[in-house]
Structure formats: C-alpha cells, structure tokens
Coordinates of C-alpha atoms and ligand atoms in Angstrom, one line a residue:
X1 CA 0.0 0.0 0.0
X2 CA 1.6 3.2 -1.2
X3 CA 1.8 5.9 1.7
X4 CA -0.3 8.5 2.3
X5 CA 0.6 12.1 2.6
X6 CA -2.4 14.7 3.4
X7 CA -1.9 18.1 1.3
X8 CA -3.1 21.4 2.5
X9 CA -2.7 24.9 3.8
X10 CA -3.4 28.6 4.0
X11 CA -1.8 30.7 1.5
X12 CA -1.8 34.8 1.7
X13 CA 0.8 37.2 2.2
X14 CA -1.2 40.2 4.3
X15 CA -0.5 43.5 5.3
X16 CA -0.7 45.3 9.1
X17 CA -0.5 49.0 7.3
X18 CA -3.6 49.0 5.7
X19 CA -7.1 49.6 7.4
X20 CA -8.4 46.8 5.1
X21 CA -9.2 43.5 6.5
X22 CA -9.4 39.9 4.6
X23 CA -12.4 38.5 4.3
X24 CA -13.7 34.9 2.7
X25 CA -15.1 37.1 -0.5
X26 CA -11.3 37.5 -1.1
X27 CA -10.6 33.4 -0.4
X28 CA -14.0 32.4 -2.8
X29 CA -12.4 34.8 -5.8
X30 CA -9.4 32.8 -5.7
X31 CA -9.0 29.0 -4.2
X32 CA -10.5 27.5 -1.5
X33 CA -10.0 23.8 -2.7
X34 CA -10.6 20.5 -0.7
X35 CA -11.5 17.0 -2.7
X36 CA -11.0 16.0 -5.9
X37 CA -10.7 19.7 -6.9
X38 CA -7.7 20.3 -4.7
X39 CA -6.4 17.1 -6.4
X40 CA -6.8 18.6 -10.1
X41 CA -4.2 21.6 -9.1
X42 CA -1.4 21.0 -12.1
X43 CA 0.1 24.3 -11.7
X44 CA 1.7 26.0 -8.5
X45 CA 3.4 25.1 -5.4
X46 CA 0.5 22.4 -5.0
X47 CA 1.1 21.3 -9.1
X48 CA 4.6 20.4 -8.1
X49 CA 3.6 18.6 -5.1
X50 CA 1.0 16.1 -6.5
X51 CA 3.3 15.5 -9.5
X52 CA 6.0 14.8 -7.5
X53 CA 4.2 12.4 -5.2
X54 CA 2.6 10.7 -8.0
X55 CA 5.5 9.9 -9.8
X56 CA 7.1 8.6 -6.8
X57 CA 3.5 6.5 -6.3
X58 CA 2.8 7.6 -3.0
X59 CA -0.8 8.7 -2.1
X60 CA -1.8 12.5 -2.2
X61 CA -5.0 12.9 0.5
X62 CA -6.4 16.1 -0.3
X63 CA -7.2 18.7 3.3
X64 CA -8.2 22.1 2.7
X65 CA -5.8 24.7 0.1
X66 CA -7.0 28.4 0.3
X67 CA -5.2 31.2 -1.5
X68 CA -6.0 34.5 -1.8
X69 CA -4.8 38.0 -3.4
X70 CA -2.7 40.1 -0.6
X71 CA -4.4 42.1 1.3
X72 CA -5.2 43.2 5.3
X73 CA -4.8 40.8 7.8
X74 CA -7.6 38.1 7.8
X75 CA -11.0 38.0 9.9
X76 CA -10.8 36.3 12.8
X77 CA -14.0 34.5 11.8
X78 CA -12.7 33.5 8.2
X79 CA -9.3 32.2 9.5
X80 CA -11.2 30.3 12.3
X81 CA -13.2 28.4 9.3
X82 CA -10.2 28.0 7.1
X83 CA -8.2 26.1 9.9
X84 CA -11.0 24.1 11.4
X85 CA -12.1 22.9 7.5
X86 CA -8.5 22.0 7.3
X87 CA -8.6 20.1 10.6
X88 CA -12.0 18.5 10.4
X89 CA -10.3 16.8 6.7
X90 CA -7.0 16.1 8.4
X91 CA -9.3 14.5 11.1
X92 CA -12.0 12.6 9.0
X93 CA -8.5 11.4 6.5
X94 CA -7.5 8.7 8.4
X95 CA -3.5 7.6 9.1
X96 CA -1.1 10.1 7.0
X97 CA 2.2 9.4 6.7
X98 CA 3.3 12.8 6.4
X99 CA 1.8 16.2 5.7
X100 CA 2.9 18.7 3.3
X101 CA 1.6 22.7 3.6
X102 CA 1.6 25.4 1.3
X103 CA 2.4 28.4 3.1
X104 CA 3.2 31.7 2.2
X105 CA 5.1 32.5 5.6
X106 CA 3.2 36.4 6.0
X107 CA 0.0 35.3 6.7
X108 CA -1.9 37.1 9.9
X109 CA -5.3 36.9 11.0
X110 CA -6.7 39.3 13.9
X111 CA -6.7 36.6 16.1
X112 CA -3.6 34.6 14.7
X113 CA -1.0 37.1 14.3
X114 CA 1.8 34.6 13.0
X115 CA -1.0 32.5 11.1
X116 CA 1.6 29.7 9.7
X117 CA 3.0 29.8 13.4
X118 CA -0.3 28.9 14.4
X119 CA -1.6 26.9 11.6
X120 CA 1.5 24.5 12.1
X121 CA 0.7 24.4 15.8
X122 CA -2.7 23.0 15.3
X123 CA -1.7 20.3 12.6
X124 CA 1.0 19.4 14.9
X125 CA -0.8 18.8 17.9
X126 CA -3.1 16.8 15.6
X127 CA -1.1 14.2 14.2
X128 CA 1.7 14.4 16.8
X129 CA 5.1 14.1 16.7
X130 CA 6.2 11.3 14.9
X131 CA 4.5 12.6 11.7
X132 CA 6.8 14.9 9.3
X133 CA 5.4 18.2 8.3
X134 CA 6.6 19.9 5.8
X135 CA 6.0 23.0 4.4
X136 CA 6.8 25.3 1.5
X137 CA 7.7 29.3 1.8
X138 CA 7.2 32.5 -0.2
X139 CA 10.8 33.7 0.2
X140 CA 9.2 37.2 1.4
X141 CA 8.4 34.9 4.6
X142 CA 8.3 36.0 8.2
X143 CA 10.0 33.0 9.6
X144 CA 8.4 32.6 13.7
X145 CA 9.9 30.7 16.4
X146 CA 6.9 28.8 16.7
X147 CA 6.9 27.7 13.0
X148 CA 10.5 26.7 13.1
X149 CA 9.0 24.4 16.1
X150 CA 6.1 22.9 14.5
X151 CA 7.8 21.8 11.1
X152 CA 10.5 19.5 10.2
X153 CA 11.1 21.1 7.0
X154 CA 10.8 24.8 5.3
X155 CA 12.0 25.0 1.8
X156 CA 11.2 28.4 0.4
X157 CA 11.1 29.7 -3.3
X158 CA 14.2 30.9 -4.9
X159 CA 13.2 33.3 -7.3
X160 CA 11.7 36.2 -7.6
X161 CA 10.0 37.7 -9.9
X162 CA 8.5 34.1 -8.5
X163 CA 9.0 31.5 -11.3
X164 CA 9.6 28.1 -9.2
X165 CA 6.4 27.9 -7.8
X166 CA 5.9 24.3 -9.2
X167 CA 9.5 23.5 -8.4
X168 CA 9.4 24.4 -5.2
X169 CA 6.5 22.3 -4.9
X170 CA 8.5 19.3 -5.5
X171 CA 11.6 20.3 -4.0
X172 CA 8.7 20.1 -0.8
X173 CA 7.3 16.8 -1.8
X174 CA 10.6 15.6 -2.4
X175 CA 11.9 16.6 1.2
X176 CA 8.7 14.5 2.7
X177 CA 9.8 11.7 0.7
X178 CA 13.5 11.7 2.1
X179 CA 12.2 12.2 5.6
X180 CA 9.8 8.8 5.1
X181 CA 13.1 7.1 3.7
X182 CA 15.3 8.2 6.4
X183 CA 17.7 9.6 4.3
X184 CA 17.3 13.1 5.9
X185 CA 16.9 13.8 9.0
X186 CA 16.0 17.4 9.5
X187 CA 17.7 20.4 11.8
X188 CA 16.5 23.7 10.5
X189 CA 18.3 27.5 11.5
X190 CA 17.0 30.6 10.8
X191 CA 19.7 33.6 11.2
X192 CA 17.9 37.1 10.7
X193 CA 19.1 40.6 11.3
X194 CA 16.9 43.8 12.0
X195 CA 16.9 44.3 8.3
X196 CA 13.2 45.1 6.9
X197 CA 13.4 46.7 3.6
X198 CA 11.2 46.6 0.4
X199 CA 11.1 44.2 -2.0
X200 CA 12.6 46.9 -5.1
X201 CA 16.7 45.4 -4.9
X202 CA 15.1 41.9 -4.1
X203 CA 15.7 40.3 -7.6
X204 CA 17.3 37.0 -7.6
X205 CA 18.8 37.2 -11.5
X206 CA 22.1 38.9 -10.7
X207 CA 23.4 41.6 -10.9
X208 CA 21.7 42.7 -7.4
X209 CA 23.0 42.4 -3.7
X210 CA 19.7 39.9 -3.4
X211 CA 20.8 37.6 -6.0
X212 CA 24.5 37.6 -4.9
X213 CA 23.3 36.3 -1.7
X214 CA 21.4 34.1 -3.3
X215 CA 23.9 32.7 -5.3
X216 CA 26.3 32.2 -2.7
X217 CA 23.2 29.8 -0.9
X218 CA 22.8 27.7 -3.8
X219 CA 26.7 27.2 -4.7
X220 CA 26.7 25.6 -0.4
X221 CA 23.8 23.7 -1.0
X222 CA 24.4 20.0 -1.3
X223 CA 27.7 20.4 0.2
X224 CA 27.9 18.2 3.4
X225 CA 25.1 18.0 5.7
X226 CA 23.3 21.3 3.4
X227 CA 20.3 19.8 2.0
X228 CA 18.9 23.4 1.2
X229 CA 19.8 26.8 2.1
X230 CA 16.9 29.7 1.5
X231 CA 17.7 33.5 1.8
X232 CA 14.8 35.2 3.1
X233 CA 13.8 38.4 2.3
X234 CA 11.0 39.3 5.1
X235 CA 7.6 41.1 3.6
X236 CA 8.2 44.3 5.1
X237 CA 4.4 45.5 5.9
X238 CA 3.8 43.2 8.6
X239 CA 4.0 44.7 12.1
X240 CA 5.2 42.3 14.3
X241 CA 8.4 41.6 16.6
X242 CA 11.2 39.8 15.6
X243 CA 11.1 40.4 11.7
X244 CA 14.1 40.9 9.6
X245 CA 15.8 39.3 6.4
X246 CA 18.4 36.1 7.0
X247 CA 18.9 32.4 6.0
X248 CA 17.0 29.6 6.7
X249 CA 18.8 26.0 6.5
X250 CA 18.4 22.9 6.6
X251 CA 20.7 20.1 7.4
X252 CA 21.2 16.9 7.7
X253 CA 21.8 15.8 11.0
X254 CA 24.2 18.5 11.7
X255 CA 22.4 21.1 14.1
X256 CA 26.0 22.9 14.3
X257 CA 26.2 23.1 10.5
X258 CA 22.7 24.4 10.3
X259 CA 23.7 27.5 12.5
X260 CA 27.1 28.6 11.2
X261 CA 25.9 28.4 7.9
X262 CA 22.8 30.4 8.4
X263 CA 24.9 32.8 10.5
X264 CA 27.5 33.1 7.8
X265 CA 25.5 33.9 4.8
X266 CA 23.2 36.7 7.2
X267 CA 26.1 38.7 7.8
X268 CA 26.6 39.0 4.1
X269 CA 23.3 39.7 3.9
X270 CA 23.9 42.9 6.7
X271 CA 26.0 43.7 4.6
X272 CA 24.7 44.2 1.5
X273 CA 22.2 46.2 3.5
X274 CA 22.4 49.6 1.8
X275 CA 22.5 48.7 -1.8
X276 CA 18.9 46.5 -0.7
X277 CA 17.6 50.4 -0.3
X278 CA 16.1 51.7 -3.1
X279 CA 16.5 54.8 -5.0
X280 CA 13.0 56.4 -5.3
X281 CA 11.5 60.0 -7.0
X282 CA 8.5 61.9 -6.9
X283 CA 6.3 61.8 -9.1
X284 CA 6.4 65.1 -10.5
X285 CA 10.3 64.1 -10.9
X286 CA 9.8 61.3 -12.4
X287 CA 7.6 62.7 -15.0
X288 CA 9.6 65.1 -16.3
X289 CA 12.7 62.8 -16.5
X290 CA 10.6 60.5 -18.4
X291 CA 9.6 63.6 -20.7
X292 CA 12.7 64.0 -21.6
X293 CA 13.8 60.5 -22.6
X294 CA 12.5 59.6 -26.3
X295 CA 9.6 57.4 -27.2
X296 CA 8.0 54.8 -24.5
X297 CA 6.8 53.5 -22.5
X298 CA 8.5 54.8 -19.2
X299 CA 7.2 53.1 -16.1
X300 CA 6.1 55.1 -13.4
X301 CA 6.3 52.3 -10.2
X302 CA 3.9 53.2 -7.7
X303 CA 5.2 50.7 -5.2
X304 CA 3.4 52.5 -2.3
X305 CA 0.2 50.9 -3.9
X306 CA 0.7 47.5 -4.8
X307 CA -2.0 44.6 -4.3
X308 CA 0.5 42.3 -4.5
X309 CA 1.7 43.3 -1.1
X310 CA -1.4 44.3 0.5
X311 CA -2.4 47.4 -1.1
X312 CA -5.8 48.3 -2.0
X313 CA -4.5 49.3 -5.6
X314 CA -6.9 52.8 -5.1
X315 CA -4.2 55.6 -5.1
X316 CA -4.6 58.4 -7.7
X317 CA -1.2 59.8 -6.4
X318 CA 1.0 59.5 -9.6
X319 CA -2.9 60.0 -11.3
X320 CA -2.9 63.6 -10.1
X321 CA 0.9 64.6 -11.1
X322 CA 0.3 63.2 -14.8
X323 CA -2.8 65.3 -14.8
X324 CA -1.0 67.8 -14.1
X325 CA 2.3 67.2 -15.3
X326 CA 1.8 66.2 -18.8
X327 CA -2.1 65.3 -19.5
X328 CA -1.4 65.4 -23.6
X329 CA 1.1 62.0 -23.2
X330 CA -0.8 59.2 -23.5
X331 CA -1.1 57.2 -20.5
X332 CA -2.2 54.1 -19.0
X333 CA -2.7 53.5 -15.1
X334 CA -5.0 51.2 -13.0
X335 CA -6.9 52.3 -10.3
X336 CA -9.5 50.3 -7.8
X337 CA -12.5 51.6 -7.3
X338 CA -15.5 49.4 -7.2
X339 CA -18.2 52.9 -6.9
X340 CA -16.5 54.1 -10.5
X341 CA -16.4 50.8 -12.1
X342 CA -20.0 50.1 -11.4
X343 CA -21.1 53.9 -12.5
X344 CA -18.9 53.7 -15.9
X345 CA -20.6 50.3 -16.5
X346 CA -23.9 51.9 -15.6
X347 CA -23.2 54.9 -18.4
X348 CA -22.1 52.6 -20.8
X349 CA -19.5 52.8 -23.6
X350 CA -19.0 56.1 -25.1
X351 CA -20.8 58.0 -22.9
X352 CA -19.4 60.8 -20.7
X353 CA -18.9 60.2 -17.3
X354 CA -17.6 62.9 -13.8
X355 CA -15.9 60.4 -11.2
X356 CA -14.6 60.6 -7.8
X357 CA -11.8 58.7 -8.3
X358 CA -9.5 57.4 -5.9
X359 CA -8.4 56.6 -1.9
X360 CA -12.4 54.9 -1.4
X361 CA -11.1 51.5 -0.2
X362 CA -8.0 52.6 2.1
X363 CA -8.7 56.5 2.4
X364 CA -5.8 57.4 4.7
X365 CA -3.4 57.4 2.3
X366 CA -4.7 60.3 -0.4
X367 CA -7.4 62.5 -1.6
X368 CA -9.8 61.7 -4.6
X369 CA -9.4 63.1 -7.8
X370 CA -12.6 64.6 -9.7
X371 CA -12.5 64.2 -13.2
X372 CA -14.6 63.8 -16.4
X373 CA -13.8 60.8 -18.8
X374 CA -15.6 58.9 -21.5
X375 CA -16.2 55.1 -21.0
X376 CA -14.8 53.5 -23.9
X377 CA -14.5 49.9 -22.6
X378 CA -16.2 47.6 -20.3
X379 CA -15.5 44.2 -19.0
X380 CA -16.2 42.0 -16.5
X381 CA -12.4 42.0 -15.0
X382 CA -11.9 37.8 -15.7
X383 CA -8.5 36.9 -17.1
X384 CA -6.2 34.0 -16.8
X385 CA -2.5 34.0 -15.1
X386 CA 0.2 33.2 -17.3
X387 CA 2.6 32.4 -14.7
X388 CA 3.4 32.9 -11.5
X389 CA 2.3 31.5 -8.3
X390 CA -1.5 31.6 -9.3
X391 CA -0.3 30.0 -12.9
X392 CA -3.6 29.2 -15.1
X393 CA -5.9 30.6 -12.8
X394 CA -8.4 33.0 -13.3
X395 CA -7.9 36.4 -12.0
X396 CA -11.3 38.6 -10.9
X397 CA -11.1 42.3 -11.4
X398 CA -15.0 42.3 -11.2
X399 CA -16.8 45.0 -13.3
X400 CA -13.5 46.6 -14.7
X401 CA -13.7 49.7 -17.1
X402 CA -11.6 51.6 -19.4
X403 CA -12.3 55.4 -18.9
X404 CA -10.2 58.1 -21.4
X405 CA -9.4 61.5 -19.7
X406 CA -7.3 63.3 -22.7
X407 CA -5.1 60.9 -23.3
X408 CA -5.0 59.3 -20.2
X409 CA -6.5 55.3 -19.7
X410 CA -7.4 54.6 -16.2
X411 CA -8.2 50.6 -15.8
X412 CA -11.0 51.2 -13.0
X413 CA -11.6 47.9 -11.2
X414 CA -14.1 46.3 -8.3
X415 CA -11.2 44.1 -7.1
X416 CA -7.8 44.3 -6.3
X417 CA -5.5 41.3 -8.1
X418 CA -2.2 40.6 -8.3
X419 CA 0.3 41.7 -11.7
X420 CA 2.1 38.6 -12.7
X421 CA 2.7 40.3 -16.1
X422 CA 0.4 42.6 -17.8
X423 CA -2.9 40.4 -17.9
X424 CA -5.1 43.1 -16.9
X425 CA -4.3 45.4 -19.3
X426 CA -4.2 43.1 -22.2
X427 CA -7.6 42.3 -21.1
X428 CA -8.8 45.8 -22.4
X429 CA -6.9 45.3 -25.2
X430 CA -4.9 48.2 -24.1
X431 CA -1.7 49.4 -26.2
X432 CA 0.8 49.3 -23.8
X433 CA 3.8 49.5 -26.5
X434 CA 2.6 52.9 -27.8
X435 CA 1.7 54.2 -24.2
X436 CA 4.1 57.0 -23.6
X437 CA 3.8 56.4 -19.6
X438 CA 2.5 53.2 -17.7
X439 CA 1.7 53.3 -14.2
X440 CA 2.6 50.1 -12.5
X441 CA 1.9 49.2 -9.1
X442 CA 4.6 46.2 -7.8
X443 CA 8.3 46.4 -6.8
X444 CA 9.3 43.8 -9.4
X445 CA 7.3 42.0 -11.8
X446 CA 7.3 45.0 -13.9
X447 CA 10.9 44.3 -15.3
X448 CA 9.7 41.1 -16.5
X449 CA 6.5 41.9 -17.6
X450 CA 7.6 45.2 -19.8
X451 CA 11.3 43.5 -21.0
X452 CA 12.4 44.8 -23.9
X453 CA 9.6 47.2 -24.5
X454 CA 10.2 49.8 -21.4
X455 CA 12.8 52.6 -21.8
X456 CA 13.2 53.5 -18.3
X457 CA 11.5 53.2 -14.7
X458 CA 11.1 54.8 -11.9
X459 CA 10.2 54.1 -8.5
X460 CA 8.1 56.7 -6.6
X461 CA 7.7 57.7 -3.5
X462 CA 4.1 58.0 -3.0
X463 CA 1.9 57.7 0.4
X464 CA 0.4 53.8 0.4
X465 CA 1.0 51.4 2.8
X466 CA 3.9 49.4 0.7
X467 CA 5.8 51.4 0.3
X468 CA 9.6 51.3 -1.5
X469 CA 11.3 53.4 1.5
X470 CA 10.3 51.3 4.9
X471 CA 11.5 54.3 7.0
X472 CA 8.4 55.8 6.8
X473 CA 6.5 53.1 8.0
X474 CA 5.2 53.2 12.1
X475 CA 6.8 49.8 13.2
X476 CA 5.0 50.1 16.5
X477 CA 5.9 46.3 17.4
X478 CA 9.4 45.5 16.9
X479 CA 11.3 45.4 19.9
X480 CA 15.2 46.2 18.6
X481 CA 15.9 49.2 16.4
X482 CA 15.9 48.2 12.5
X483 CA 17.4 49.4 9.3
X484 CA 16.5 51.8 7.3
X485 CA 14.8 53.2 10.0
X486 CA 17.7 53.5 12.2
X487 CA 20.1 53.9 9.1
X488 CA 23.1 54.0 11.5
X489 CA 22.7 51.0 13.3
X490 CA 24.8 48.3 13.9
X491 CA 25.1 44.9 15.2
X492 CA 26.9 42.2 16.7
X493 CA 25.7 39.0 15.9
X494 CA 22.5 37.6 13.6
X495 CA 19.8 36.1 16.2
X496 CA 19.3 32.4 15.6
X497 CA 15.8 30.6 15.7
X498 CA 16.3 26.6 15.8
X499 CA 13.9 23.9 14.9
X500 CA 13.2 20.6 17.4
X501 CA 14.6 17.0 16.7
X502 CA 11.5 14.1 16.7
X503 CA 12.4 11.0 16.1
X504 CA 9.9 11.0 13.0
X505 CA 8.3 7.3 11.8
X506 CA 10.3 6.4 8.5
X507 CA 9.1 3.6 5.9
Ligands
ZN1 ZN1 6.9 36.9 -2.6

C-alpha cells in the first residue's frame, strides 16, 4: 500500500498598514479547494507537489488549500473556518504518513498574528510528533519561532519575480519523501538581522545584492550535511516583533552546521544592506525625466500601492501629477474603485462620465481626484495568469472599465488582483507598446513583464501602505531598532531561531 501524505494549507501574504481587513469574498475569488478539486491543481506550489508524489507513487489525501490576493490581515471568523475545515479533513483522512503545507510564511489573522506559526501548531498537535510536516515558503516569509517548532522542514522559493512555484512544490514533496526514507533527518536554522526593507533590490537574476546572496546559498547547498539553504527576504508591511531578512537552512543531522551556515551567509546579507535600499522619485520628478527620454513607455512604479503586497490598488497619487504634469502623453494606469467601475458600467461605452476617483477602499493614504472621462471599454475583469504562483488561474477584477481622460487610460476595477505580467491590461486590449507612460503598481514583476519594451522606470515615492522606503513606515511592534529606520545602526551578531529534533516514523 503506497503511503499516504495529506496536502493542504493557507496561502496569503497580508499587510498590518492597511485599514483593510481579509475577508472569505477574497478566499472564494481565488482557491479555496478541498476533494478531488484540490487534487486537479497541475500548476503551483500544490502542481509540483501532486506531480511529485505521484511519480514517486505515494498517495496525495487532499485537506483544505485556500489562496487569496494580498491584502489586510484576515477575519478572525474566516481564519477560524479556514483552519478548522482544514482540521475537520486532516481529522476525518485517516492515518497520514506525512503532511505537506503550502504556506506563504506572511500570513496574519486578527486573532492569529503569526497565522503559519499557528496553523503549524494545530496540525501538529493533531497528528503528533512522529508525523513529518513539511511546508513550503514565499521567500518574502516571516519565519516565527513557533513555526520553526512545529515543522521538520521549510523550503522556500528561490526566485523572484517568483518563477519556481511548481519547483518548489516538488523540492517540498521531495523533502517528505526523504524524511519517510530516512535519508534526511532534518535540523533547520533561521539567522535574521533587524533588516526590513522593500522588496525593489530583491531580484534573484544577478546583478543585485539579493541575488549575490542568493547565489552564494545555492553554490553551499548539497555540500555536506546542506540539504537546502533559503535567503529570506522578510515582507516588510507586517508589524510584528522579531522580523528581519536572514537564511533559513536545513541540514542533515548536523544542528552545528545548520547555525554557522545560516549565521555566515546573514552577515553577508547585513552587509549588503544599503545597496537592498532603493532609489526612489516623486512623481512630478519622475515625469519630467521620463519627458525628456525619447519614445515609450516609461514606467512610473507606484510601489506604495501595490496589491500584491497588500495594497488596495486605489491611489490616484501618480494619477494627479500626470494630470498635471503632462495630460497630452498618452497614458495608461489602473486604479480600484468598485463605486467608478460600477457607475462607468452603468453609463455605458462612449458615454461621458464625472468620477470621484481614488483613496475609497484605504482613504488614509490620499485624496480623490474629480475628473470627467468617457467610457470606452467595459469588461467583467476575468482573465487567466500566465505564470506565476497563481499560474492558469483566473484572475477577478469584477466590473472593470476603461475610462479616457485626454489621453490618459485609467483601468478602474471592483477588485484588487495581483500583476504577474500585464494580464489586466491586455484584457482591455490596451496598447501598452505605444503608451508613452505606464503606471505600475509592484516592486518587481514590472521588469519582467515590460522586458524589452520599457525605456526607463522609476520608482516613486508615494503615500500607500507598501511602500519602497520602509522608513516611513510606524513599526510600533518591533522590539530592537531596524534598518532603514535607524540607518546607523549596527550589530553584533544575527539572532538564531532553531527547529526541534522528533524521532519522525520512516518507511
Ligand atoms: Zn513573494
């Protein structure tokens, strides 16, 4: 009888600096799988896993998977039913060999601030402690104490823009498998130092101080008792104690080898620690530089308001300087705004609309801007991922429409999603070659998504609650100074956060 490992977990990446908070609307857009539907995933961490196990012939049991778009921290009452539908399958599944998560690692409910911490907690005291679990990371992962605790293994992604998804799915699935076979026998480390900066420098294709740390990880791995080494780059909105960027290992046997290593790479990674700070501009700045480079499209990266790391996508910030700065340029930005969306749908193509656009989901970040446009496309904001974490998926912008102000386009959604590449805008057939400005709204995927077409970028510095500069973020619960708030600091050593030895059941 082949052996039976249960599937499952909790996937979001939240944010403590927005007012907005999670709720299962955002989980029901997006996956929340159990069955034989959780079973059909071929794409994604979960893809990787089920291949993985299948080839290998053992026996995927399908708990509960639930992904959503990032966003505020999750309602207490929607994480409560996320983890007890979890539980109630891991409960009503029978013996598992071993259980394999997909985690983000910056998840927070209201009730569960470290929500992996706390999922891992509960599957743990389920199954016990002679049961592997292992789980698998965004690398933008807030590694806890507790979740160091509760697992046997974390392997985290090692690219980003994120392309491994599905590989890091395996490498997870394959982990469980050498666990089971007693080939490894887990000791995790996690070094980190008081280093909480944006994701901008975090690209892992060199050159960049990221990558080079990166690099240096993945020419130790498989060298001794290194079965894999995972820089970590923390999300920087959460507020919570303890956060910063390191290493997380894992060895083989060797708990000493675990924490040098992990040690040794994190104070590379301290200091690399001003080239990880980003070079930002206002947008007025940034405007007229671009005015003064030839042709298009120049990027205009409002990273302040990015959905992919918890922003509500509404800010009219860089909106407001192009109005003002150069409305004749044709344009293209996207803006959330579910009362616009639903009144340009109402008017209907080619009709003349006045909006209040703007700063209506998370208002304490801007003013609206009051403008008059004509509708001249509608849609009903479904697209498919082409890549990515959320790979083949569809994506749910809800009643999404094109408004023209001069030569301005303003996507105006219902929902926030996440930019993989440039879905949304291909969706109203916009013509982002030709665009002489494109507001984008993510630290990174931009330089994939616009290769070879963009003639320069800049990063703003906007108001938003992700924004590139961390300084001006209120860190109200970390207990040590960080950097770049405390650009002057200085430490001795990393902190070290070590996992338990089990004596885990093997085949
Ligand atoms: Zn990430």
């Amino acid at each position: 009888m082949s052996l039976r490992i249960g599937i499952g977990g909790i996937f979001i990446e939240c944010n403590h600096f927005t007012d907005q908070l999670t709720d299962s609307s955002a989980f029901k857009r997006s996956e929340w799988l159990s069955g034989a539907e959780l079973l059909a995933k071929d794409t994604g961490v979960l893809g990787g896993m089920l291949s993985l196990l299948d080839a290998k012939g053992f026996e995927s049991v399908p708990l509960l998977y639930a992904s959503a778009c990032p966003g505020g921290a999750v309602r207490t009452e929607v994480y409560d039913a996320l983890k007890n539908e979890l539980l109630q399958l891991l409960n009503a599944a029978g013996k598992l060999d071993g259980i394999l998560l997909c985690l983000h690692g910056a998840g927070s409910s209201v009730n569960a601030p470290d929500l992996e911490g706390d999922l891992a907690q509960a599957v743990r005291s389920q199954i016990g402690d002679r049961v592997p679990i292992v789980a698998t990371l965004d690398l933008h992962a807030h590694i806890t104490a507790e979740l160091l605790a509760e697992t046997d293994a974390l392997l985290a992604w090692e690219t980003y823009p994120h392309i491994d998804a599905f590989k890091t799915g395996e490498r997870g699935a394959q982990a469980i498998i050498d666990i089971l076979k007693g080939c490894l026998r887990p000791f995790m480390a996690m070094a980190k130092v008081p280093l909480v900066v944006s994701a901008i420098q975090g690209q892992t294709k060199p050159p960049g101080p990221f990558a080079d740390i990166m690099n240096e990880a993945k020419r130790l791995e498989g060298n001794g008792m290194l079965y894999s080494i995972n820089p970590i780059l923390v999300h920087p909105y959460l507020n919570l104690a303890d956060m910063g960027g390191g290493v997380l290992v894992v060895a083989n046997e060797s708990q000493s080898e675990a924490v040098d290593i992990a040690k040794r790479l994190t104070k590379i990674y301290w200091d690399n620690r001003h080239e990880l700070q980003p070079q930002t501009f206002q947008p007025r700045d940034a405007i007229r530089k671009g005015m003064n480079i030839e042709g298009g499209p120049i990027l205009l990266v409002e990273a302040a308001d990015c959905c992919g790391g918890g922003a509500a996508g509404d800010s009219v910030h860089c909106l407001k300087a192009l109005l003002a700065e150069a409305p004749d340029q044709t344009a293209i930005i996207p803006v959330v705004d579910p009362e616009a969306a639903k009144l340009a749908h109402e008017a209907g193509i080619g009709r003349k609309i006045r909006l209040r656009l703007g700063h209506q989901i998370d208002q304490k970040w801007g003013e609206p801007v009051f403008l008059d446009g004509v509708v001249v496309r509608l849609s009903d904001g479904e697209f498919t991922y082409c890549g990515g974490i959320w790979d083949g998926r569809i994506g749910c912008m809800g009643l999404t429409a094109v408004v023209e102000v001069g030569s301005i386009q303003i996507v105006v959604s219902t929902n926030a999603t996440y930019d993989w590449m440039t879905e949304q805008f291909d969706l109203v057939c916009l013509d982002i070659v030709n665009a002489k400005f494109i507001i984008v709204k993510n630290p990174m995927n931009y330089q994939q998504a616009y290769e070879g077409i963009m003639k320069s970028a800049f990063v703003l510095d906007t108001p938003g609650p992700t924004p590139a500069n961390t300084n001006v973020l209120n860190y109200t619960n970390f207990i040590s100074d960080s950097f770049p708030t405390d650009a002057d600091l200085e430490i001795d050593e990393p902190i070290v956060l070590i996992s338990k030895r089990r004596d885990l059941a093997k085949i």
